[in-house]
Each structure stands twice: as C-alpha cells, then as structure tokens.
Coordinates of C-alpha atoms in Angstrom, one line a residue:
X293 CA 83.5 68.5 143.0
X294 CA 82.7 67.1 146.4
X295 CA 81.2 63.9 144.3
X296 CA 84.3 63.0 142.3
X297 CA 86.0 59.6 143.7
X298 CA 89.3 58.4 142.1
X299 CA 89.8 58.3 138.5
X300 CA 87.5 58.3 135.7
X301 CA 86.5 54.8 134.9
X302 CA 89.1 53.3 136.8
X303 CA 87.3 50.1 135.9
X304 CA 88.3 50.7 132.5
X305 CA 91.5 51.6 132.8
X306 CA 92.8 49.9 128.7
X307 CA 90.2 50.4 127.2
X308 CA 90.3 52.8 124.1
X309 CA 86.6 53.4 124.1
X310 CA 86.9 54.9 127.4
X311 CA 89.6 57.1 126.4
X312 CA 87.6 60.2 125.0
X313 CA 85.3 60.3 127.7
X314 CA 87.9 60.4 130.0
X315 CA 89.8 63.4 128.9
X316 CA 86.3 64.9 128.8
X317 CA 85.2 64.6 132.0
X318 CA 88.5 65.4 133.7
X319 CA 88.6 68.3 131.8
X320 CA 85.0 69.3 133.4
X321 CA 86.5 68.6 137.0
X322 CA 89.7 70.7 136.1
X323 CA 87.4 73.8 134.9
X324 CA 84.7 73.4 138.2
X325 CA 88.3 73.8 140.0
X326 CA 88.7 76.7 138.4
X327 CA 85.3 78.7 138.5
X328 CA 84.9 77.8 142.3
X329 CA 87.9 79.7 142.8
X330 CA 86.9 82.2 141.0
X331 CA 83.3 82.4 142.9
X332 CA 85.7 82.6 146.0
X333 CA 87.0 85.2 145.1
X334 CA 84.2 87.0 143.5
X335 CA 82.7 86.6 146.7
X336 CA 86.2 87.6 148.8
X337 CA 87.1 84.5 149.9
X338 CA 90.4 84.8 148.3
X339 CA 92.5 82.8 151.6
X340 CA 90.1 80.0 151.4
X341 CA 91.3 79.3 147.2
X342 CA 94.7 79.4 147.6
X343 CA 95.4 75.7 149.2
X344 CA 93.1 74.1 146.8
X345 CA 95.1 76.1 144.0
X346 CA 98.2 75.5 144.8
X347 CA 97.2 72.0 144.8
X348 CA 95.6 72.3 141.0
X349 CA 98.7 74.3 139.8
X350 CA 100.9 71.7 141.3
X351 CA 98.9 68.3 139.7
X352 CA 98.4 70.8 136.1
X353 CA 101.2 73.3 135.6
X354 CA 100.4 74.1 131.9
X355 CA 96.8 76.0 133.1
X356 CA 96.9 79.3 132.7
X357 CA 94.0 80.1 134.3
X358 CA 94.8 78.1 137.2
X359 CA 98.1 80.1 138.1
X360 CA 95.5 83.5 136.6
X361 CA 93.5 82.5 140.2
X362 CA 96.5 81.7 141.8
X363 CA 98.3 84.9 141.7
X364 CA 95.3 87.2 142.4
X365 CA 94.4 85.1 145.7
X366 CA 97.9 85.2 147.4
X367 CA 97.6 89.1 146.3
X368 CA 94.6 89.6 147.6
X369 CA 94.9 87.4 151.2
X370 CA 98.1 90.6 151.1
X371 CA 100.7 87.9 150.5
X372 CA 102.2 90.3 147.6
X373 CA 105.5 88.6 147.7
X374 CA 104.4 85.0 147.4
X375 CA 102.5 86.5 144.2
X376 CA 105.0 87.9 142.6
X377 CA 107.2 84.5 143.6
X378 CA 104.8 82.7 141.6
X379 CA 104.1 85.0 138.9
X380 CA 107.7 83.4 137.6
X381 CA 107.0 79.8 138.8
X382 CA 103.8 80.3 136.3
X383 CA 106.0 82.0 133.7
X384 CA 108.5 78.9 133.6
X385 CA 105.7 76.3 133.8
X386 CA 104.1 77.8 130.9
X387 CA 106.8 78.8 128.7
X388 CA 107.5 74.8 129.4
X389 CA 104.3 73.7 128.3
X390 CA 103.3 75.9 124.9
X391 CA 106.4 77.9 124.4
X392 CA 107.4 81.8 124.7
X393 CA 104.1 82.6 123.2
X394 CA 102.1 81.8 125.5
X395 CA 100.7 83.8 129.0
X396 CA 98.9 86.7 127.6
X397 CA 96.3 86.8 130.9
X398 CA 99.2 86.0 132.9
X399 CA 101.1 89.3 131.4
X400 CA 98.0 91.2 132.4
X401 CA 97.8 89.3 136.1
X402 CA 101.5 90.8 136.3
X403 CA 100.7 93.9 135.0
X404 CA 98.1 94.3 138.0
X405 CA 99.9 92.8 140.4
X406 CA 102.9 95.4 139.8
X407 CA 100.3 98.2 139.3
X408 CA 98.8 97.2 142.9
X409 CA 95.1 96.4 141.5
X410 CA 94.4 93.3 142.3
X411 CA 94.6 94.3 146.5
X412 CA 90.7 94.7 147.2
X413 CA 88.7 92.3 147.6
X414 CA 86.0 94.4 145.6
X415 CA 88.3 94.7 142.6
X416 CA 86.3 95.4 139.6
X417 CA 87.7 92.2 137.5
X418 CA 86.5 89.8 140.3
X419 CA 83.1 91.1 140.8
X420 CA 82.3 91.4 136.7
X421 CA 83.8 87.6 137.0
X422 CA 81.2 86.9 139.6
X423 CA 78.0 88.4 138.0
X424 CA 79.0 86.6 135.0
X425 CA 79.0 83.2 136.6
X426 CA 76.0 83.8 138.3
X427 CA 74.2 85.3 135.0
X428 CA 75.4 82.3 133.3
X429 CA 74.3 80.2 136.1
X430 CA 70.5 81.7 135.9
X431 CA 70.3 81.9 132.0
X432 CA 70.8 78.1 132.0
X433 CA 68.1 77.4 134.9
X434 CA 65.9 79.7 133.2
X435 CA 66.1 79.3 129.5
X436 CA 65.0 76.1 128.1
X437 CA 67.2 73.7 126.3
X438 CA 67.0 73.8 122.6
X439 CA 65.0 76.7 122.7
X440 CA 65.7 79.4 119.7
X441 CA 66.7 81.9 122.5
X442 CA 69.8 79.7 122.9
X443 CA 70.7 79.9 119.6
X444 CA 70.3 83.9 119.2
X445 CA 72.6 84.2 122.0
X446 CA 74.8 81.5 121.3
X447 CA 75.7 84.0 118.0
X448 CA 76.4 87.3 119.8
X449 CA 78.6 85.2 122.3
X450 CA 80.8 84.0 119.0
X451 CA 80.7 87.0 117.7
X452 CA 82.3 89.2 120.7
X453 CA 84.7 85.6 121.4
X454 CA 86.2 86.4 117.7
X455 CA 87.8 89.6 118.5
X456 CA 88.8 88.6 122.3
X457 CA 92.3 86.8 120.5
X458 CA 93.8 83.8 119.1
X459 CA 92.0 81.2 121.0
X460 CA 88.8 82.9 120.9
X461 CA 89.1 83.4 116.8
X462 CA 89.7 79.7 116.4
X463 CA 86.9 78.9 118.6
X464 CA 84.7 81.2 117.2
X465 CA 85.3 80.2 113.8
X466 CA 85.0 76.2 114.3
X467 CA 81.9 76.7 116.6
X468 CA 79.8 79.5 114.1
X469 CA 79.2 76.4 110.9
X470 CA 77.8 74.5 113.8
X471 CA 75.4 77.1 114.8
X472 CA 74.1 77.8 111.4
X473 CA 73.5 73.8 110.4
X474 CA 71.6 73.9 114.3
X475 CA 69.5 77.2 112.8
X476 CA 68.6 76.0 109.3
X477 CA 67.5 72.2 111.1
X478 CA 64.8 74.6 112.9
X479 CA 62.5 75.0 110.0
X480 CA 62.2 78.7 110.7
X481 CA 63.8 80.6 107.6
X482 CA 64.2 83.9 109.2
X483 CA 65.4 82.6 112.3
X484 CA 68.4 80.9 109.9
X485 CA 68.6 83.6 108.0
X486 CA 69.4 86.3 111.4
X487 CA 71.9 83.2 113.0
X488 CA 74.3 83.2 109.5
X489 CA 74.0 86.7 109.4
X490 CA 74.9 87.7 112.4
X491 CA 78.2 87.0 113.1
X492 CA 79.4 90.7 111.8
X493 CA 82.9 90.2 113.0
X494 CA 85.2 92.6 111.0
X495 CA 87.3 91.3 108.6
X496 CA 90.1 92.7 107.3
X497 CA 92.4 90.0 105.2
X498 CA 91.4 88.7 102.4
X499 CA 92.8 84.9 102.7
X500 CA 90.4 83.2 104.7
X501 CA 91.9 81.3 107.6
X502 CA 89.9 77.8 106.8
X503 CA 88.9 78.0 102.8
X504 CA 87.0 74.9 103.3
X505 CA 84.6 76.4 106.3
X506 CA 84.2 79.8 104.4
X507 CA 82.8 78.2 101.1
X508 CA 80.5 75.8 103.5
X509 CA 79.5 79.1 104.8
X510 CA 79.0 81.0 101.3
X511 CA 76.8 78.2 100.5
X512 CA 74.2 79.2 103.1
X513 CA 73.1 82.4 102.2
X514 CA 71.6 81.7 99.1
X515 CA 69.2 78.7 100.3
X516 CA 68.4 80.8 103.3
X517 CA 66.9 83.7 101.1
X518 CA 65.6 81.6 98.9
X519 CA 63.4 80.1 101.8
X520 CA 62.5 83.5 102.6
X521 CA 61.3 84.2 99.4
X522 CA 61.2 87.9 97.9
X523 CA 59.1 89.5 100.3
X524 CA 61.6 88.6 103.1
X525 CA 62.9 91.3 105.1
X526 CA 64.9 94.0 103.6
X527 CA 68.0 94.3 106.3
X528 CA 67.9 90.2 106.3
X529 CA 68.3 90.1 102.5
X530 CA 71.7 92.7 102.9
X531 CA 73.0 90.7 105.7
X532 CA 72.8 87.4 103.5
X533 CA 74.7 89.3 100.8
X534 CA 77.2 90.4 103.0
X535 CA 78.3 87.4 104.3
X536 CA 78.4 85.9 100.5
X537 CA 80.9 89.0 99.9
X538 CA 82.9 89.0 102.7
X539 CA 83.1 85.1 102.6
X540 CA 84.6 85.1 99.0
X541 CA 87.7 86.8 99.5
X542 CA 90.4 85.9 97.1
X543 CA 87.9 83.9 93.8
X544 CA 87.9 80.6 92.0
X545 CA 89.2 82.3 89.1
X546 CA 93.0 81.9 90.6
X547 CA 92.9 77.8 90.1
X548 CA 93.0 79.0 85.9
X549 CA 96.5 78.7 84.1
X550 CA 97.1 82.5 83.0
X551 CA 97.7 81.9 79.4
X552 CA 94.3 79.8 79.0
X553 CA 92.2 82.9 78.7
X554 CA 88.9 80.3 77.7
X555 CA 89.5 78.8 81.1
X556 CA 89.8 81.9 83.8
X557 CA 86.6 83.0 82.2
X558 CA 84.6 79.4 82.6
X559 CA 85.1 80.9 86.6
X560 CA 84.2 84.5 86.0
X561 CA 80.9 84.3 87.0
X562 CA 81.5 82.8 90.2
X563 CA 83.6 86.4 90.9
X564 CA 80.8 88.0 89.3
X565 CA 78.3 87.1 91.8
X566 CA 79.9 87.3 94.8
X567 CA 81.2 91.3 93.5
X568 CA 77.3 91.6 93.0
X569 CA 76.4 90.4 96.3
X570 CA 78.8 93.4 97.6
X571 CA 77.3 95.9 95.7
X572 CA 73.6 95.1 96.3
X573 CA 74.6 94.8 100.2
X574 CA 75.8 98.2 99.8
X575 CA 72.7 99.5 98.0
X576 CA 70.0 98.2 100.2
X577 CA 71.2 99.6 104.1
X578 CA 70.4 103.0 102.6
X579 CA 66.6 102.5 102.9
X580 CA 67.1 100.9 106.7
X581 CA 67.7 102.3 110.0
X582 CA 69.9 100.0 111.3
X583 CA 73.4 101.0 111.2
X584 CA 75.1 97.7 111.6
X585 CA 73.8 96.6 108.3
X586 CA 75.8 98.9 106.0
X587 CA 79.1 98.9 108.1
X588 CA 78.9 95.0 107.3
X589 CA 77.8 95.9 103.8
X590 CA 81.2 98.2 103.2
X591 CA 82.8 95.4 104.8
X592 CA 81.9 93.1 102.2
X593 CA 82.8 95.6 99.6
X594 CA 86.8 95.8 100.9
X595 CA 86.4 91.9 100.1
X596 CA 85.7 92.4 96.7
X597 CA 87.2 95.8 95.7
X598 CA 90.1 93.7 94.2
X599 CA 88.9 93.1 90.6
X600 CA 91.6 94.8 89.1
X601 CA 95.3 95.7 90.3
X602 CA 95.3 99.8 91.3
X603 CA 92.4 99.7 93.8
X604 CA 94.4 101.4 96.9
X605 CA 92.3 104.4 96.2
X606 CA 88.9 102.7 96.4
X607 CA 89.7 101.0 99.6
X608 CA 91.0 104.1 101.3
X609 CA 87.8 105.5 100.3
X610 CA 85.5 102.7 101.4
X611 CA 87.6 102.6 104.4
X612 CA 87.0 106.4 105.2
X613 CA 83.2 105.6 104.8
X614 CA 83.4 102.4 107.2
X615 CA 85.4 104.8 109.8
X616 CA 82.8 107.6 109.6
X617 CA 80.0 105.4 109.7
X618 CA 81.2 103.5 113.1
X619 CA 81.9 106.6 114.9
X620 CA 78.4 108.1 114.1
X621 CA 76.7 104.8 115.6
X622 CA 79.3 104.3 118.1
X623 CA 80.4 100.8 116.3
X624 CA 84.2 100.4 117.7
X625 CA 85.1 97.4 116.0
X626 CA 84.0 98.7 112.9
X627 CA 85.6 101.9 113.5
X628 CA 89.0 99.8 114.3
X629 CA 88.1 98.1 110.7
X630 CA 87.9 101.2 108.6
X631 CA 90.9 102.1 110.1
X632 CA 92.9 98.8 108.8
X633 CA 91.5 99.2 105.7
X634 CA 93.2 103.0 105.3
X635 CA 96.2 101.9 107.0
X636 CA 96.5 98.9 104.0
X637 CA 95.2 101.4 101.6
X638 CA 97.2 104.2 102.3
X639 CA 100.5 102.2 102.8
X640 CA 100.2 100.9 99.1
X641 CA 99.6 104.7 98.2
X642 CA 102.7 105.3 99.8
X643 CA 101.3 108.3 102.3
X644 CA 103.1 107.0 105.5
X645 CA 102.3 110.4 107.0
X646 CA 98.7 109.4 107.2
X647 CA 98.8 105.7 107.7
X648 CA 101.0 107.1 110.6
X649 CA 98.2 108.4 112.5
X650 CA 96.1 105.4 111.7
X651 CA 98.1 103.2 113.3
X652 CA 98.6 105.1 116.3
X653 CA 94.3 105.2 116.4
X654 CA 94.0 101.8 115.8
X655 CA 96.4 101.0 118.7
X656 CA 94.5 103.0 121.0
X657 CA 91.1 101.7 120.1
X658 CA 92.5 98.3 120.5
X659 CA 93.7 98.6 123.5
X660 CA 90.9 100.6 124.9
X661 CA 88.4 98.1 123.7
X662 CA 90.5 95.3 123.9
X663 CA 90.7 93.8 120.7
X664 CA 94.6 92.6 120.7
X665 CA 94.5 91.2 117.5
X666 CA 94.5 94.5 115.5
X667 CA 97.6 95.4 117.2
X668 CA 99.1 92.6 114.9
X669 CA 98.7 94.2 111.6
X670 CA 100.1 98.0 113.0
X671 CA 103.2 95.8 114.3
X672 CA 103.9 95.0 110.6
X673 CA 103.0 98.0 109.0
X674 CA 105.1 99.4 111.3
X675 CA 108.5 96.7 110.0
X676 CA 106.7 97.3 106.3
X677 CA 107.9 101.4 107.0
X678 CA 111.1 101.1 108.8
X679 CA 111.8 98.7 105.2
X680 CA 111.0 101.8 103.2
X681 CA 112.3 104.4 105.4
X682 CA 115.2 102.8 106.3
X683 CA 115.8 100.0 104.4
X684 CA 116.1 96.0 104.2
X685 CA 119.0 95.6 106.7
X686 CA 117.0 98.1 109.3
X687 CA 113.7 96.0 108.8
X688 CA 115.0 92.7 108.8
X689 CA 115.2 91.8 112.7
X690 CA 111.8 93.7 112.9
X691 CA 110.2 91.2 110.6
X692 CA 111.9 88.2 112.2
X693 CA 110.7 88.8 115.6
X694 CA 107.4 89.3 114.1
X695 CA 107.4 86.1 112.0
X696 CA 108.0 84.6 115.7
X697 CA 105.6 86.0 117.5
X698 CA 102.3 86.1 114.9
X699 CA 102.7 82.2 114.2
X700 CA 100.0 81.6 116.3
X701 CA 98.2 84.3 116.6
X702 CA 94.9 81.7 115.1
X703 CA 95.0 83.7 111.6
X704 CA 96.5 81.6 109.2
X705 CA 95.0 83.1 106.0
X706 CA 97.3 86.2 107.4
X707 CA 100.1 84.3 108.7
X708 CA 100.5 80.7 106.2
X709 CA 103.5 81.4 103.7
X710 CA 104.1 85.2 105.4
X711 CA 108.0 84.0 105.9
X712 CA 108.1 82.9 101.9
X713 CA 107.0 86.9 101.5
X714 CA 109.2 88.8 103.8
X715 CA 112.3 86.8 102.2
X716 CA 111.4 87.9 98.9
X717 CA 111.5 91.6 99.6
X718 CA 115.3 91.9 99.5
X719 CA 114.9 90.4 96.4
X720 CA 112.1 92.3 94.6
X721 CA 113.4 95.4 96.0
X722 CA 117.0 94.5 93.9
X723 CA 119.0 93.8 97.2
X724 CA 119.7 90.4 96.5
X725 CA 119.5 87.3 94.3
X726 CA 116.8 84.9 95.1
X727 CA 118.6 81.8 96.9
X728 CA 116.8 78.4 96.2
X729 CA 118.8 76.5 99.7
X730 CA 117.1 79.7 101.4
X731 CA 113.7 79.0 100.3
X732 CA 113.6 75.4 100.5
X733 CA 113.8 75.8 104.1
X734 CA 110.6 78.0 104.3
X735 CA 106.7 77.3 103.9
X736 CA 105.9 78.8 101.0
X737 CA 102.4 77.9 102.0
X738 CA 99.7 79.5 99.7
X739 CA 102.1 81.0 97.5
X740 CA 103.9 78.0 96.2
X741 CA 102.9 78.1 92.7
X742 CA 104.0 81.7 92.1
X743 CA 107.2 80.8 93.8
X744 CA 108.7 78.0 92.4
X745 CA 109.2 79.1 88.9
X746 CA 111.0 82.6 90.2
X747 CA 113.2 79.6 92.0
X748 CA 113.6 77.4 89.0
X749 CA 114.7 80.4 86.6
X750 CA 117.2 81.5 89.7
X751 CA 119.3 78.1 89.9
X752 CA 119.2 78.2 86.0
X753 CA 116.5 75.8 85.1
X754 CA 115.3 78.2 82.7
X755 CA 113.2 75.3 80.0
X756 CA 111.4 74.1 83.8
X757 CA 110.3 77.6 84.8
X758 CA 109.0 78.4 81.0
X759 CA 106.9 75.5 81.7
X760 CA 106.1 75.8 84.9
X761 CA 104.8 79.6 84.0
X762 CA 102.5 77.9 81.4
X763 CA 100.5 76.2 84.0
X764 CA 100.9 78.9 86.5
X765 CA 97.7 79.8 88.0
X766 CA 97.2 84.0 87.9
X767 CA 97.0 85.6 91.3
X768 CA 94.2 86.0 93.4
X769 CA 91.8 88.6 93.3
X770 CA 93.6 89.9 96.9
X771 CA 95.8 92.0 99.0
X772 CA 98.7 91.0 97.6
X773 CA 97.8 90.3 93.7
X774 CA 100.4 93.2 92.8
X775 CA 103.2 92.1 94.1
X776 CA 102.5 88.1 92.6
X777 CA 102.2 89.8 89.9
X778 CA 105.3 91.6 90.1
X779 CA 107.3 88.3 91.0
X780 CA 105.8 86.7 87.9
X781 CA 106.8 89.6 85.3
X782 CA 110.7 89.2 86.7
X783 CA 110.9 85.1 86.7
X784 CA 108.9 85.9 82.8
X785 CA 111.5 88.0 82.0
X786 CA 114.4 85.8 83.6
X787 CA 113.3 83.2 81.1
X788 CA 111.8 85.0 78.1
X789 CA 108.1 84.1 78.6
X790 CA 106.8 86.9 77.0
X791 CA 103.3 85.7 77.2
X792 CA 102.8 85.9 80.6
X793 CA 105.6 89.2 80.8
X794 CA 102.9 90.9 78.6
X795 CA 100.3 89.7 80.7
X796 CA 101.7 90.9 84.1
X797 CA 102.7 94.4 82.5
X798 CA 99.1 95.1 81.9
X799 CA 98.0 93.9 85.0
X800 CA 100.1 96.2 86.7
X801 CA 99.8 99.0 84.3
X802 CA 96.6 100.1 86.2
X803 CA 98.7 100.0 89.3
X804 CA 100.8 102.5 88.5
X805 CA 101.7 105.2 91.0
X806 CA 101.0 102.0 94.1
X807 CA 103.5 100.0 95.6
X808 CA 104.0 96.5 95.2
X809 CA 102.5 94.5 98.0
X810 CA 102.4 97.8 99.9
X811 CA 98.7 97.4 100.5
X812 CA 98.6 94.6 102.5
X813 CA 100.2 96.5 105.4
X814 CA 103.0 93.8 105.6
X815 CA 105.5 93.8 103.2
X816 CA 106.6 96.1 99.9
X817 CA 108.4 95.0 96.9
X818 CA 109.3 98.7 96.2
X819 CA 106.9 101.0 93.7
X820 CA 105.1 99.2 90.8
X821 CA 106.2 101.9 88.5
X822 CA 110.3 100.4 88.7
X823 CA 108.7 96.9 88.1
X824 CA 107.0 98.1 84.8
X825 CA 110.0 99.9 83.6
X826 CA 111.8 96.6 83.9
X827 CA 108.9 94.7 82.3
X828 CA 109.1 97.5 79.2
X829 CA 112.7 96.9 79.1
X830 CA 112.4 92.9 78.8
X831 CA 110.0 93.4 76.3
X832 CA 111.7 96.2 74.4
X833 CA 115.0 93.7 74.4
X834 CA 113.4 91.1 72.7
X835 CA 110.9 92.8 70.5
X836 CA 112.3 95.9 69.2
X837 CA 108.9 97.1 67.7
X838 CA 107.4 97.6 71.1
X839 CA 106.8 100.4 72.5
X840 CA 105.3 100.2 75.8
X841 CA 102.6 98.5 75.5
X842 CA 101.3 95.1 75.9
X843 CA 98.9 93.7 73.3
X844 CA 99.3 90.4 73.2
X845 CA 98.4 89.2 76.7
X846 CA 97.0 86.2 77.7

C-alpha cells in the first residue's frame, strides 16, 4: 500500500487496452485496504483502522466488507454509538448500491454489535480472522507454485466456499471446471481423478444452475477412469460415478417430442448410463471404509431416482439412509442433505407432520453450521404448507416475498421460471383460470414449452395448442415432472389431444396417492389422484368405450 502513487496507468489514461488491468489492480489495492484492517484488528489495533476506513468507506460505499471493518473498529476503540450510527449509513449505501438483498455480513455485524460481542479486543471472530491471514500468508511462502499440493487444497477450499452462500456458490461453481482442466493438464490420472471427485458438495435440486458447466463436467469422469485403467482404485472409481450421477440431473431424453416414441428412445441410453453410474456408485462404498464415499454415492442416487413419476417413497428412503449415514460419521452437510431430500419427499407424500420436524432440523443444523442456503428450501416448504393448510389466498404474500428474496440467492436451476410455477398453482389447484396478460409478464424460464400451449388453449387458440402439444417436449426426468405432467393432461384435455392426455394419464397413474409438484418442497398443484380423475373424465367424454385406462399412449 505504502508503494501505490496516483492512478493506475495514469499515462494511459484512453486507452482501452489498459482498461482491464486497471480495474484489476485497483481492485488488489481496495482488498490490501481491507485485510490490513483486519490484521489491525486481529492484532487489537482497532483505533489505528478507523481513519483509514472511514476514508475507504467514504471513496467506495458499495463494500461491504469495508463498512464489515468499519463497524467492529469504532465498537471495539468503545465508540458503540458511532457504530451503530454507521451501521445505518452502511445499510443505506448498500441498499443503494445492490438493492434490499444485499448486507448479509452486515446483518450479522449488527447482530453482534446489538448483542455486545464485538467489545474485546480478543473476540473470537478477529483472532480466527488473524490466524487465517497469517496461515494463508505462510502456505503461500511455503508451498511452491504449481505444485499438486496447491491444487488438492485449492478443491477442499471450493468445496467448503459452496455451502458458505450465494456468492460463494457462484464462485465455487465457475472456479471447480478450472481446477479439473488444471488437474487433468498434470499427466497424473489419479491425481485428476481425486481433484473432479472431490468436490462432494451436496446437492439437492435437480436443475442444474449452469447446464452447459455440468455436461463439461459429466464429460470428465469417464476419460479420467479410463486413464486409470481397471485396476484403479476402488473409492476413486465410485467417486467418478458419482459425479456422472449427480451431474445428470434432469436427461437428454426431455429435448424428444412426446408423441415420437422412436425419438425419446434414440436418448434413452444416455439416461441409462448415467442411472447406472448411480447404482454402481452405490454398490461399490460397501467394500470401503471411507464414509464420505457412499454419502456422495446416495447423493447421486436422489439425482437419478426419477425414472418414473411416483418415486416420493424411494427418495424418502434414500434420504433416511443419507441422514443415518452422516450422523454416524459426523458428516453435517450430508446430514442437512438427507434431511432435504425427506422434507421434498415427504411433502409430495403429503405427511406434513413429519416434514414438520425436518424442517425445523434442517434449520438448526443450518444455522449451527452455517450453511444459509438450506434455510431457502424450508422457507418455501414452509409457503408450499400454509398453501395446503390454509389455502391460495393465505400462501400467496408468503410466496411473493419469497419470489423477492431468493432471486439471487446464486441458484438459478432452483430459482429460473420459479414465478411461472407459483402462478400456476391457483390454477392447477381449480382456483382460477389461467390468464395469458398475467403470464406474459413472467419468465417462464425453463418451463416455457410446457407453458405456452396451457396459454394458447386458455385465450382459445385451441388448432395452435393441438399443435404446439405435438412438438412438446415430455418433462424432465425431475422434481417437478408430475406436476408438468399434470399441466399437460389439462391443456390435452382443453383441446382434445388425446394422444398426449393418454400419455400423461399413464405417467401419472404410478403417481397415485403423491401430490402434484409436492415433492419439490416449493409448490403443489393439489393431489395427483383429482388430476387423473379429470384425465379419466376427458377421456371417458370423448371415448365412451374407455374405461380407465390408457392404452394408446405415445
């Protein structure tokens, strides 16, 4: 800091070259800012930080961190007063700068500061801060560049920044395809093959957040064991399998029309294999002793339990499994993980009772482990019950705040098209008629193609959804495949597709007894069992020789 003078290539000062590097290097300057005052006050110096800060806050109001050190010096030097003054000077500048979303470390600055932890000079925050920087600060004297130590712990540092929130998932996610191309330029196979499996982050939605990363990443796997060769390493093998199976959520089969049977199966077997991959993954961590291997194993299993509609009861199971396995080995985020997957499972069996006392676990262990982004899928399980406790009109502001305040939670896969979804359940549930003017203001994101012909057949375009239903591709093999399915038997049976109406029934027959969409902890379309009575009834109208069964499906 001492050796900065002026502006970065002031010489320069029109020159688009010079542009990036710029930005770059005042960035580095703003960040030494930061981590000196963070030594100071590791070291409790806090009185000498707080001119220097105010200065930094002053020149860069939108750093979070900056009014983060800030705060905690002028509460530790004893000025409480003057902290809690600019607590809401931070709160203003913020909410300027990225919106009512943002100041999640400032909430818990706040949250000390009010609590009166933050007084000492000792505090337990600072001097963890402190041996951090100064670990950090020895690991990159000590350890050689390049070296394949680097790369090791490169992978556990993504994988605990994953679960640490929004910003850290995003990071985490854009910086892990990096570090497996790094590992597999090495030339040491089983060194590739620990770094892409080792990033056993829990997952527990079956969109993935960037489809273009995951299948770069399913693609790795396969070369890396095939560099291994069979008489690779057991556990390495089931790790390589797992991240095929958890990588493949949703399958290739959904890009087929639904009544080209000849054309969803040219895809099967790219289904097939990555349902394989989870079984074998499964089968193998029996014979090891490391219990991190299976709990990834069952992981990729959820991912691929989804073959058929119906499946609530598997996942609760595998999810009971997951649960009982992590609190044997003492694996929290995996216990947090077999916890979702009940919670999802058990809502779409329609035991709240139980998925109850999930929730309220899962909310504990998040907050004891801090892992805030599990707290996101209780909050809507939580509007998904009031909905069928108390109905639309009761869970309506609950999903609209939500909607607000998970848009950037760094999970797209989760949160793309979620607004298309939570409008439709007044429909599916029979409380209203579907709206196109409402719609067309809303991403439908993902789900587009199974929402536009319900829309068409609604403002009376009935020839244009017929045809748009012919091309339709069938739902994923996912979360929510039962209540697509559901919205395509009602727009089938708006326009008298009975194709695709016999198709759907049988989907959902093995459904039965579920609710629609209820797995997914977000949203319900109301039992599967009333949307099959409607789907008999379509079909009985307009065949009088049938009698509750669908045999000629797509």
């Amino acid at each position: 800091l001492a050796q900065w003078r002026g502006p970065v290539l002031a010489d320069f000062p029109a020159a688009a070259w010079a542009a990036a590097e710029r930005a770059r290097l005042e960035a580095l300057r703003l960040d030494a800012v930061e981590r000196r005052a963070d030594a100071l006050l590791a070291t409790g110096a806090a009185r000498s930080a707080v001119v220097d800060l105010r200065a930094h806050v002053a020149a860069h109001p939108g750093r979070e961190d900056g009014w983060v050190l800030l705060v905690t010096a002028l509460d530790r030097s004893g000025r409480h007063g003057e902290a809690l003054e600019t607590l809401a000077h931070a709160r203003q500048a913020l909410a300027g700068a990225y919106g009512p979303d943002a100041g999640a470390a400032l909430a818990r600055t706040e949250a000390r500061v009010l609590g009166g932890a933050t007084g000492s000079a000792t505090e337990p925050t600072g001097a963890a801060d402190g041996v951090w920087n100064r670990t950090a600060a020895a690991w990159d004297r000590s350890v050689p560049a390049r070296s394949r130590a680097r790369l090791h712990a490169t992978a556990g540092l993504l994988r605990d920044l994953a679960v640490t929130g929004a910003a850290g998932l995003r990071e985490a996610r854009e910086h892990r395809r990096e570090l497996v191309a790094a590992a597999e330029t090495t030339g040491d196979p089983e060194l590739a093959a620990r770094i892409i499996g080792s990033y056993d982050v829990p997952a527990v939605w079956t969109r993935a957040d960037d489809p273009a990363g995951a299948g770069d990443l399913v693609r790795t796997p396969p070369r890396a064991a095939a560099r291994l060769g069979p008489g690779g390493p057991p556990a390495l093998r089931a790790r390589l399998l797992s991240v095929v199976a958890v990588e493949s959520r949703g399958d290739a089969a959904a890009d087929a029309p639904l009544p080209r049977a000849a054309a969803a199966a040219a895809t099967e077997p790219w289904r097939l294999r990555a349902e394989r991959a989870a079984e074998e993954a499964v089968r193998l961590p029996h014979r090891l002793g490391d219990p991190a291997v299976p709990v990834r194993a069952l992981n990729g299993a959820f991912m691929q339990s989804f073959a058929t509609c119906g499946s609530a009861a598997r996942r609760d199971a595998l999810g009971a499994e997951l649960t009982r396995l992590a609190v044997d080995h003492h694996l929290p985020g995996h216990e947090v993980l077999g916890r979702l997957v009940r919670l999802q499972a058990l809502a779409g069996l329609g035991d709240l009772a139980a998925a109850d006392a999930e929730a309220e676990e899962i909310d504990r262990l998040a907050h004891r482990d801090e892992r805030p982004l599990a707290a996101v899928f209780t909050s809507w399980y939580r509007a998904l019950r009031t909905c069928e406790t108390d109905g639309w009109t009761a869970a309506r502001p609950r999903y609209a705040q939500l909607l607000a305040e998970t848009a950037g939670h760094g999970m797209p896969g989760l949160t793309r098209g979620m607004a298309v979804l939570v409008a439709l359940v007044p429909v599916m549930r029979g409380d209203a008629a579907p709206d196109p003017d409402d719609f067309a203001r809303l991403d439908a994101g993902p789900y587009r193609p199974w929402l536009d012909p319900l829309l068409l057949a609604a403002s009376g375009a009935t020839e244009r959804a017929r045809q748009a239903l012919t091309t339709v591709p069938r739902p994923p093999h996912d979360l929510l495949q039962e209540a697509l399915w559901c919205v395509l038997a009602r727009t089938a049976a708006a326009v008298g597709h009975q194709e695709v109406l016999c198709r759907a029934r049988d989907e959902l027959a093995a459904a039965d007894g579920e609710s629609a969409g209820g797995g997914s902890g977000l949203v319900s379309f109301g039992p599967v069992a009333r949307h099959l009575r409607a789907a008999d009834a379509a079909l009985g109208a307009r065949d009088p020789s049938f009698r509750g069964s669908a045999d000629g499906g797509a």
